[in-house]
Amino acid sequence: MTTTSERVAGSRARQASQRVSQSVFDGSRLRVVLLVDVYDGAQQQFLEAYEQLCNQVASVPGHVSDQLCQSIENPSQWLITSEWESAPPFLAWVNSEEHVAMVEPLHSCVRDTRSLRFHVVRETGGPAAAADQAKRRLQTAPRIGDGVIRHALTFTVKPGSEEIVAKILADYASPEPQVDDTTRLCRTSLFMHGNRVVRAIEVRGDLLSALRHVSRQPEVRAVEEAINPHLEQDRDLNDPESARVFFTRAALPAVHHVTAERQDAQAERYALYYPTRPDRGMKLAELLARQDEAAADDPRSPVLRSTIFQRDDVVVRLIDVRGGLEAADPVQALGLSDPAQVAELTTLDAGGASASKDGRLARFLELARMDLVTDRRSPDA
């Protein structure tokens, strides 16, 4: 019997679709660049912490190599580069609790960090490098982006506090959208599914600058403080380490985005939450990505945009739907065509195995649908 996971792994295509502006599923090598600003005088402490960390990283599946570099102009500036067989194993590791614990010794000697991730598109070198390229998976064509960076945060609140939290999140005043000359907040969409909150943002410019800008806004700080008593994971936003750990765990990266050529200004935005079975999150996200990519070529599909966010066993799919979700084909809206796929990869339970295929998929769609809290667009976004 061929499992869904095996079918996904065997169907990877090297050709990059022009409709896909972002994807971690190209299969090509990944280069990770970490810019580190070390406290003055803490260089030796940082080096010792790194040496302990790199010995642990070497055993992580998918890791190829890494380098540690120190600036020749400023001894406080360091650069860590690492290479991975592909993006999925890196993301599985960097988003894990194991990674949170592994990097903790670095925090006492580091002032600031910035992580950048790149697919390897082309390589140059001598004859040995040319021969090695046949073994290395390279992206066949560059992605053509749409100028928008997508990111999300997710966290859970204490059961019973859902209505209070939804009201707090719906009623706050929008922050100033213009971050600086090059960065602007475009859209913020907030959804809830039971006690899980998902906040998706779209930014033109620099994501990190936008996140820092938002965190400093008085109206946003007031909302964050108001929901603090209701969070399942305690945090103190006045304690940098507590805030860092919370937002590290809350990060829900976008792993795939596709836009169909046909567009509709009246398309409605929805979010679907797919609670996955253990260690199935990345496989489910890849399956959804492949099917959304195929749907973008189908003029009958009502899904005009799709962004898939994934971290561990949390998968969220943000979709813009022409004509509304109720009128859409459940297969196209859910992104899965077979109830067996849903059962294999998720914990969604439609009940009644005797129900028709379409009936079960419609039920799965109903169970996955998140409740809209607020969807805000900035002027001229």
GROMACS .gro file of C-alpha atoms in nm:
model
  381
    1MET     CA    1   0.000   0.000   0.000
    2THR     CA    2   0.134   0.342  -0.095
    3THR     CA    3   0.085   0.603   0.177
    4THR     CA    4   0.003   0.968   0.120
    5SER     CA    5   0.349   1.059   0.248
    6GLU     CA    6   0.514   0.835  -0.012
    7ARG     CA    7   0.298   0.974  -0.291
    8VAL     CA    8   0.395   1.329  -0.195
    9ALA     CA    9   0.766   1.245  -0.176
   10GLY     CA   10   0.758   1.076  -0.513
   11SER     CA   11   0.582   1.360  -0.691
   12ARG     CA   12   0.824   1.648  -0.626
   13ALA     CA   13   0.881   1.859  -0.934
   14ARG     CA   14   1.191   2.065  -0.998
   15GLN     CA   15   1.019   2.316  -1.227
   16ALA     CA   16   0.912   2.629  -1.038
   17SER     CA   17   0.561   2.749  -1.121
   18GLN     CA   18   0.541   3.120  -1.195
   19ARG     CA   19   0.222   3.134  -0.987
   20VAL     CA   20   0.405   3.016  -0.675
   21SER     CA   21   0.588   3.311  -0.523
   22GLN     CA   22   0.706   3.125  -0.213
   23SER     CA   23   0.767   2.757  -0.132
   24VAL     CA   24   0.995   2.548   0.087
   25PHE     CA   25   0.913   2.234  -0.113
   26ASP     CA   26   1.147   2.283  -0.412
   27GLY     CA   27   1.378   2.009  -0.284
   28SER     CA   28   1.685   2.226  -0.346
   29ARG     CA   29   1.962   2.284  -0.093
   30LEU     CA   30   1.909   2.548   0.175
   31ARG     CA   31   2.160   2.806   0.294
   32VAL     CA   32   2.086   2.962   0.634
   33VAL     CA   33   2.260   3.284   0.736
   34LEU     CA   34   2.246   3.400   1.099
   35LEU     CA   35   2.374   3.750   1.177
   36VAL     CA   36   2.472   3.778   1.543
   37ASP     CA   37   2.555   4.085   1.752
   38VAL     CA   38   2.749   3.974   2.063
   39TYR     CA   39   2.779   4.179   2.381
   40ASP     CA   40   3.116   4.350   2.421
   41GLY     CA   41   3.352   4.123   2.613
   42ALA     CA   42   3.135   3.813   2.564
   43GLN     CA   43   3.314   3.681   2.255
   44GLN     CA   44   3.483   3.387   2.426
   45GLN     CA   45   3.163   3.289   2.604
   46PHE     CA   46   2.980   3.302   2.271
   47LEU     CA   47   3.245   3.088   2.100
   48GLU     CA   48   3.224   2.821   2.371
   49ALA     CA   49   2.844   2.815   2.355
   50TYR     CA   50   2.857   2.785   1.975
   51GLU     CA   51   3.104   2.495   1.988
   52GLN     CA   52   2.870   2.306   2.218
   53LEU     CA   53   2.575   2.386   1.991
   54CYS     CA   54   2.744   2.286   1.664
   55ASN     CA   55   2.832   1.943   1.801
   56GLN     CA   56   2.462   1.885   1.867
   57VAL     CA   57   2.350   2.027   1.531
   58ALA     CA   58   2.586   1.795   1.343
   59SER     CA   59   2.362   1.499   1.432
   60VAL     CA   60   2.037   1.664   1.315
   61PRO     CA   61   1.895   1.488   1.004
   62GLY     CA   62   1.936   1.700   0.691
   63HIS     CA   63   2.225   1.909   0.825
   64VAL     CA   64   2.523   1.926   0.587
   65SER     CA   65   2.773   2.176   0.727
   66ASP     CA   66   2.816   2.509   0.905
   67GLN     CA   67   3.070   2.786   0.951
   68LEU     CA   68   3.125   3.048   1.220
   69CYS     CA   69   3.282   3.378   1.109
   70GLN     CA   70   3.387   3.688   1.302
   71SER     CA   71   3.393   4.036   1.150
   72ILE     CA   72   3.737   4.173   1.067
   73GLU     CA   73   3.606   4.524   1.143
   74ASN     CA   74   3.389   4.476   1.452
   75PRO     CA   75   3.466   4.185   1.692
   76SER     CA   76   3.109   4.197   1.823
   77GLN     CA   77   2.965   4.103   1.482
   78TRP     CA   78   2.952   3.732   1.396
   79LEU     CA   79   2.810   3.533   1.109
   80ILE     CA   80   2.691   3.171   1.122
   81THR     CA   81   2.616   2.998   0.792
   82SER     CA   82   2.480   2.647   0.758
   83GLU     CA   83   2.382   2.427   0.468
   84TRP     CA   84   2.093   2.180   0.470
   85GLU     CA   85   1.980   1.913   0.226
   86SER     CA   86   1.651   2.102   0.184
   87ALA     CA   87   1.427   2.342   0.374
   88PRO     CA   88   1.185   2.096   0.546
   89PRO     CA   89   1.441   1.926   0.774
   90PHE     CA   90   1.582   2.263   0.877
   91LEU     CA   91   1.235   2.401   0.956
   92ALA     CA   92   1.143   2.086   1.150
   93TRP     CA   93   1.451   2.139   1.365
   94VAL     CA   94   1.447   2.516   1.408
   95ASN     CA   95   1.078   2.513   1.507
   96SER     CA   96   1.119   2.233   1.762
   97GLU     CA   97   1.135   2.249   2.141
   98GLU     CA   98   1.474   2.078   2.108
   99HIS     CA   99   1.605   2.385   1.926
  100VAL     CA  100   1.460   2.625   2.185
  101ALA     CA  101   1.653   2.443   2.458
  102MET     CA  102   1.965   2.399   2.244
  103VAL     CA  103   2.019   2.771   2.174
  104GLU     CA  104   1.943   2.893   2.526
  105PRO     CA  105   2.314   2.917   2.628
  106LEU     CA  106   2.368   3.171   2.348
  107HIS     CA  107   2.115   3.423   2.474
  108SER     CA  108   2.313   3.553   2.771
  109CYS     CA  109   2.593   3.671   2.541
  110VAL     CA  110   2.394   3.782   2.234
  111ARG     CA  111   2.242   4.128   2.194
  112ASP     CA  112   2.055   4.064   1.870
  113THR     CA  113   2.019   3.807   1.590
  114ARG     CA  114   1.873   3.797   1.242
  115SER     CA  115   1.807   3.476   1.051
  116LEU     CA  116   1.792   3.462   0.669
  117ARG     CA  117   1.708   3.150   0.465
  118PHE     CA  118   1.792   3.097   0.097
  119HIS     CA  119   1.742   2.820  -0.156
  120VAL     CA  120   2.057   2.747  -0.356
  121VAL     CA  121   1.975   2.841  -0.716
  122ARG     CA  122   2.319   2.831  -0.883
  123GLU     CA  123   2.678   2.743  -0.788
  124THR     CA  124   3.019   2.817  -0.936
  125GLY     CA  125   3.357   2.656  -0.882
  126GLY     CA  126   3.625   2.433  -1.032
  127PRO     CA  127   3.590   2.091  -1.196
  128ALA     CA  128   3.523   1.918  -0.864
  129ALA     CA  129   3.240   2.158  -0.787
  130ALA     CA  130   3.095   2.110  -1.136
  131ALA     CA  131   3.097   1.732  -1.091
  132ASP     CA  132   2.934   1.767  -0.751
  133GLN     CA  133   2.651   1.979  -0.893
  134ALA     CA  134   2.505   1.671  -1.061
  135LYS     CA  135   2.437   1.534  -0.714
  136ARG     CA  136   2.305   1.861  -0.569
  137ARG     CA  137   1.947   1.960  -0.622
  138LEU     CA  138   1.924   2.314  -0.755
  139GLN     CA  139   1.614   2.518  -0.824
  140THR     CA  140   1.558   2.532  -1.201
  141ALA     CA  141   1.426   2.888  -1.209
  142PRO     CA  142   1.401   3.179  -0.966
  143ARG     CA  143   1.077   3.253  -0.784
  144ILE     CA  144   0.902   3.570  -0.897
  145GLY     CA  145   0.760   3.728  -0.583
  146ASP     CA  146   0.469   3.966  -0.549
  147GLY     CA  147   0.646   4.204  -0.311
  148VAL     CA  148   0.454   4.079  -0.005
  149ILE     CA  149   0.604   3.889   0.290
  150ARG     CA  150   0.363   3.668   0.483
  151HIS     CA  151   0.400   3.551   0.842
  152ALA     CA  152   0.175   3.433   1.123
  153LEU     CA  153   0.171   3.383   1.497
  154THR     CA  154  -0.033   3.121   1.682
  155PHE     CA  155  -0.099   3.058   2.049
  156THR     CA  156  -0.367   2.907   2.268
  157VAL     CA  157  -0.580   3.066   2.539
  158LYS     CA  158  -0.732   2.910   2.848
  159PRO     CA  159  -1.052   2.717   2.769
  160GLY     CA  160  -1.354   2.926   2.862
  161SER     CA  161  -1.184   3.257   2.777
  162GLU     CA  162  -1.242   3.237   2.399
  163GLU     CA  163  -1.519   3.498   2.380
  164ILE     CA  164  -1.330   3.746   2.598
  165VAL     CA  165  -1.013   3.707   2.393
  166ALA     CA  166  -1.202   3.740   2.064
  167LYS     CA  167  -1.357   4.068   2.180
  168ILE     CA  168  -1.018   4.205   2.291
  169LEU     CA  169  -0.859   4.113   1.959
  170ALA     CA  170  -1.147   4.254   1.754
  171ASP     CA  171  -1.177   4.592   1.926
  172TYR     CA  172  -0.823   4.732   1.925
  173ALA     CA  173  -0.724   5.037   1.718
  174SER     CA  174  -0.511   4.959   1.414
  175PRO     CA  175  -0.143   5.058   1.441
  176GLU     CA  176   0.019   5.306   1.205
  177PRO     CA  177   0.074   5.107   0.881
  178GLN     CA  178   0.381   5.295   0.757
  179VAL     CA  179   0.687   5.153   0.931
  180ASP     CA  180   0.958   5.347   0.742
  181ASP     CA  181   1.039   5.460   0.389
  182THR     CA  182   1.053   5.103   0.260
  183THR     CA  183   0.826   4.898   0.487
  184ARG     CA  184   0.448   4.904   0.524
  185LEU     CA  185   0.188   4.687   0.697
  186CYS     CA  186  -0.064   4.572   0.435
  187ARG     CA  187  -0.308   4.340   0.607
  188THR     CA  188  -0.373   4.169   0.940
  189SER     CA  189  -0.617   3.877   0.962
  190LEU     CA  190  -0.712   3.725   1.298
  191PHE     CA  191  -0.889   3.391   1.335
  192MET     CA  192  -0.978   3.150   1.615
  193HIS     CA  193  -1.046   2.778   1.620
  194GLY     CA  194  -1.158   2.669   1.965
  195ASN     CA  195  -0.895   2.814   2.196
  196ARG     CA  196  -0.629   2.854   1.924
  197VAL     CA  197  -0.558   3.204   1.791
  198VAL     CA  198  -0.390   3.270   1.455
  199ARG     CA  199  -0.275   3.618   1.354
  200ALA     CA  200  -0.159   3.641   0.991
  201ILE     CA  201   0.015   3.955   0.863
  202GLU     CA  202   0.120   4.075   0.520
  203VAL     CA  203   0.408   4.322   0.486
  204ARG     CA  204   0.575   4.508   0.203
  205GLY     CA  205   0.940   4.565   0.286
  206ASP     CA  206   1.124   4.418   0.584
  207LEU     CA  207   0.932   4.172   0.804
  208LEU     CA  208   1.154   4.211   1.111
  209SER     CA  209   1.121   4.590   1.102
  210ALA     CA  210   0.744   4.554   1.073
  211LEU     CA  211   0.721   4.314   1.368
  212ARG     CA  212   0.931   4.543   1.586
  213HIS     CA  213   0.725   4.844   1.479
  214VAL     CA  214   0.398   4.670   1.571
  215SER     CA  215   0.531   4.553   1.909
  216ARG     CA  216   0.611   4.913   2.004
  217GLN     CA  217   0.266   5.055   1.921
  218PRO     CA  218   0.072   5.156   2.239
  219GLU     CA  219  -0.257   5.014   2.110
  220VAL     CA  220  -0.094   4.678   2.036
  221ARG     CA  221   0.088   4.670   2.370
  222ALA     CA  222  -0.244   4.733   2.546
  223VAL     CA  223  -0.405   4.440   2.363
  224GLU     CA  224  -0.114   4.210   2.442
  225GLU     CA  225  -0.132   4.300   2.810
  226ALA     CA  226  -0.510   4.250   2.811
  227ILE     CA  227  -0.487   3.893   2.681
  228ASN     CA  228  -0.193   3.796   2.906
  229PRO     CA  229  -0.414   3.656   3.189
  230HIS     CA  230  -0.593   3.433   2.938
  231LEU     CA  231  -0.288   3.271   2.773
  232GLU     CA  232  -0.208   2.905   2.835
  233GLN     CA  233   0.164   2.984   2.811
  234ASP     CA  234   0.265   3.248   3.066
  235ARG     CA  235   0.470   3.542   2.944
  236ASP     CA  236   0.603   3.876   3.068
  237LEU     CA  237   0.646   4.123   2.784
  238ASN     CA  238   0.862   4.341   3.010
  239ASP     CA  239   1.111   4.053   3.040
  240PRO     CA  240   1.301   4.024   2.708
  241GLU     CA  241   1.380   3.655   2.761
  242SER     CA  242   1.018   3.567   2.844
  243ALA     CA  243   0.892   3.760   2.541
  244ARG     CA  244   1.155   3.601   2.315
  245VAL     CA  245   1.063   3.246   2.418
  246PHE     CA  246   0.691   3.313   2.375
  247PHE     CA  247   0.721   3.461   2.026
  248THR     CA  248   0.972   3.195   1.921
  249ARG     CA  249   0.716   2.928   2.006
  250ALA     CA  250   0.430   3.129   1.855
  251ALA     CA  251   0.596   3.182   1.516
  252LEU     CA  252   0.402   3.011   1.236
  253PRO     CA  253   0.609   3.048   0.917
  254ALA     CA  254   0.457   3.062   0.571
  255VAL     CA  255   0.586   2.759   0.377
  256HIS     CA  256   0.395   2.804   0.049
  257HIS     CA  257   0.205   3.077  -0.135
  258VAL     CA  258   0.031   3.057  -0.471
  259THR     CA  259  -0.180   3.311  -0.659
  260ALA     CA  260  -0.402   3.226  -0.956
  261GLU     CA  261  -0.392   3.453  -1.260
  262ARG     CA  262  -0.763   3.527  -1.224
  263GLN     CA  263  -0.843   3.769  -0.943
  264ASP     CA  264  -1.154   3.916  -0.781
  265ALA     CA  265  -1.147   4.221  -0.557
  266GLN     CA  266  -1.456   4.085  -0.378
  267ALA     CA  267  -1.295   3.751  -0.286
  268GLU     CA  268  -1.353   3.658   0.078
  269ARG     CA  269  -1.074   3.550   0.315
  270TYR     CA  270  -1.097   3.231   0.522
  271ALA     CA  271  -0.862   3.029   0.738
  272LEU     CA  272  -0.864   2.651   0.781
  273TYR     CA  273  -0.693   2.473   1.070
  274TYR     CA  274  -0.569   2.117   1.014
  275PRO     CA  275  -0.468   1.955   1.346
  276THR     CA  276  -0.224   1.693   1.223
  277ARG     CA  277  -0.118   1.359   1.357
  278PRO     CA  278   0.227   1.347   1.522
  279ASP     CA  279   0.512   1.415   1.278
  280ARG     CA  280   0.272   1.462   0.984
  281GLY     CA  281   0.263   1.845   0.974
  282MET     CA  282   0.523   1.896   0.702
  283LYS     CA  283   0.382   1.614   0.486
  284LEU     CA  284   0.032   1.759   0.507
  285ALA     CA  285   0.158   2.108   0.426
  286GLU     CA  286   0.338   1.975   0.119
  287LEU     CA  287   0.031   1.785  -0.001
  288LEU     CA  288  -0.185   2.097   0.036
  289ALA     CA  289   0.080   2.300  -0.148
  290ARG     CA  290   0.086   2.060  -0.444
  291GLN     CA  291  -0.291   2.056  -0.473
  292ASP     CA  292  -0.319   2.435  -0.442
  293GLU     CA  293  -0.055   2.471  -0.712
  294ALA     CA  294  -0.259   2.249  -0.943
  295ALA     CA  295  -0.580   2.434  -0.855
  296ALA     CA  296  -0.423   2.765  -0.956
  297ASP     CA  297  -0.418   2.633  -1.313
  298ASP     CA  298  -0.787   2.534  -1.300
  299PRO     CA  299  -1.017   2.821  -1.409
  300ARG     CA  300  -1.306   2.652  -1.226
  301SER     CA  301  -1.135   2.673  -0.887
  302PRO     CA  302  -1.281   2.942  -0.657
  303VAL     CA  303  -0.956   2.958  -0.454
  304LEU     CA  304  -0.769   3.259  -0.589
  305ARG     CA  305  -0.488   3.273  -0.332
  306SER     CA  306  -0.355   3.027  -0.081
  307THR     CA  307  -0.092   3.065   0.189
  308ILE     CA  308   0.005   2.762   0.396
  309PHE     CA  309   0.157   2.814   0.740
  310GLN     CA  310   0.314   2.523   0.926
  311ARG     CA  311   0.499   2.459   1.249
  312ASP     CA  312   0.532   2.110   1.400
  313ASP     CA  313   0.182   1.959   1.398
  314VAL     CA  314  -0.001   2.289   1.339
  315VAL     CA  315  -0.102   2.356   0.978
  316VAL     CA  316  -0.311   2.659   0.881
  317ARG     CA  317  -0.422   2.743   0.528
  318LEU     CA  318  -0.528   3.100   0.450
  319ILE     CA  319  -0.740   3.122   0.134
  320ASP     CA  320  -0.912   3.395  -0.065
  321VAL     CA  321  -1.226   3.247  -0.217
  322ARG     CA  322  -1.440   3.381  -0.499
  323GLY     CA  323  -1.812   3.364  -0.416
  324GLY     CA  324  -1.766   3.259  -0.052
  325LEU     CA  325  -1.685   2.930   0.115
  326GLU     CA  326  -2.043   2.804   0.137
  327ALA     CA  327  -2.078   2.800  -0.242
  328ALA     CA  328  -1.736   2.642  -0.305
  329ASP     CA  329  -1.668   2.280  -0.391
  330PRO     CA  330  -1.555   2.119  -0.060
  331VAL     CA  331  -1.264   1.943  -0.234
  332GLN     CA  332  -1.127   2.266  -0.377
  333ALA     CA  333  -1.187   2.461  -0.057
  334LEU     CA  334  -1.043   2.195   0.175
  335GLY     CA  335  -0.744   2.129  -0.051
  336LEU     CA  336  -0.776   1.753  -0.001
  337SER     CA  337  -0.962   1.521  -0.236
  338ASP     CA  338  -0.973   1.196  -0.044
  339PRO     CA  339  -1.121   1.133   0.304
  340ALA     CA  340  -0.849   0.871   0.353
  341GLN     CA  341  -0.585   1.145   0.317
  342VAL     CA  342  -0.757   1.349   0.586
  343ALA     CA  343  -0.777   1.048   0.819
  344GLU     CA  344  -0.413   0.953   0.758
  345LEU     CA  345  -0.269   1.298   0.818
  346THR     CA  346  -0.507   1.480   1.055
  347THR     CA  347  -0.713   1.422   1.368
  348LEU     CA  348  -1.025   1.571   1.210
  349ASP     CA  349  -1.312   1.327   1.258
  350ALA     CA  350  -1.613   1.358   1.032
  351GLY     CA  351  -1.783   1.060   1.197
  352GLY     CA  352  -1.996   0.806   1.016
  353ALA     CA  353  -1.769   0.622   0.773
  354SER     CA  354  -2.085   0.523   0.586
  355ALA     CA  355  -2.141   0.884   0.473
  356SER     CA  356  -2.068   0.972   0.111
  357LYS     CA  357  -1.725   1.096   0.009
  358ASP     CA  358  -1.858   1.446  -0.066
  359GLY     CA  359  -2.048   1.448   0.261
  360ARG     CA  360  -1.740   1.356   0.462
  361LEU     CA  361  -1.524   1.616   0.287
  362ALA     CA  362  -1.789   1.884   0.349
  363ARG     CA  363  -1.789   1.786   0.716
  364PHE     CA  364  -1.409   1.801   0.730
  365LEU     CA  365  -1.425   2.151   0.580
  366GLU     CA  366  -1.675   2.256   0.845
  367LEU     CA  367  -1.453   2.119   1.123
  368ALA     CA  368  -1.139   2.288   0.986
  369ARG     CA  369  -1.295   2.630   0.933
  370MET     CA  370  -1.170   2.898   1.172
  371ASP     CA  371  -1.384   3.182   1.307
  372LEU     CA  372  -1.295   3.526   1.172
  373VAL     CA  373  -1.213   3.776   1.446
  374THR     CA  374  -1.096   4.069   1.234
  375ASP     CA  375  -0.951   4.129   0.887
  376ARG     CA  376  -0.793   4.471   0.839
  377ARG     CA  377  -0.629   4.622   0.534
  378SER     CA  378  -0.423   4.939   0.543
  379PRO     CA  379  -0.508   5.219   0.297
  380ASP     CA  380  -0.329   5.183  -0.037
  381ALA     CA  381  -0.211   4.833   0.058
   0.00000   0.00000   0.00000
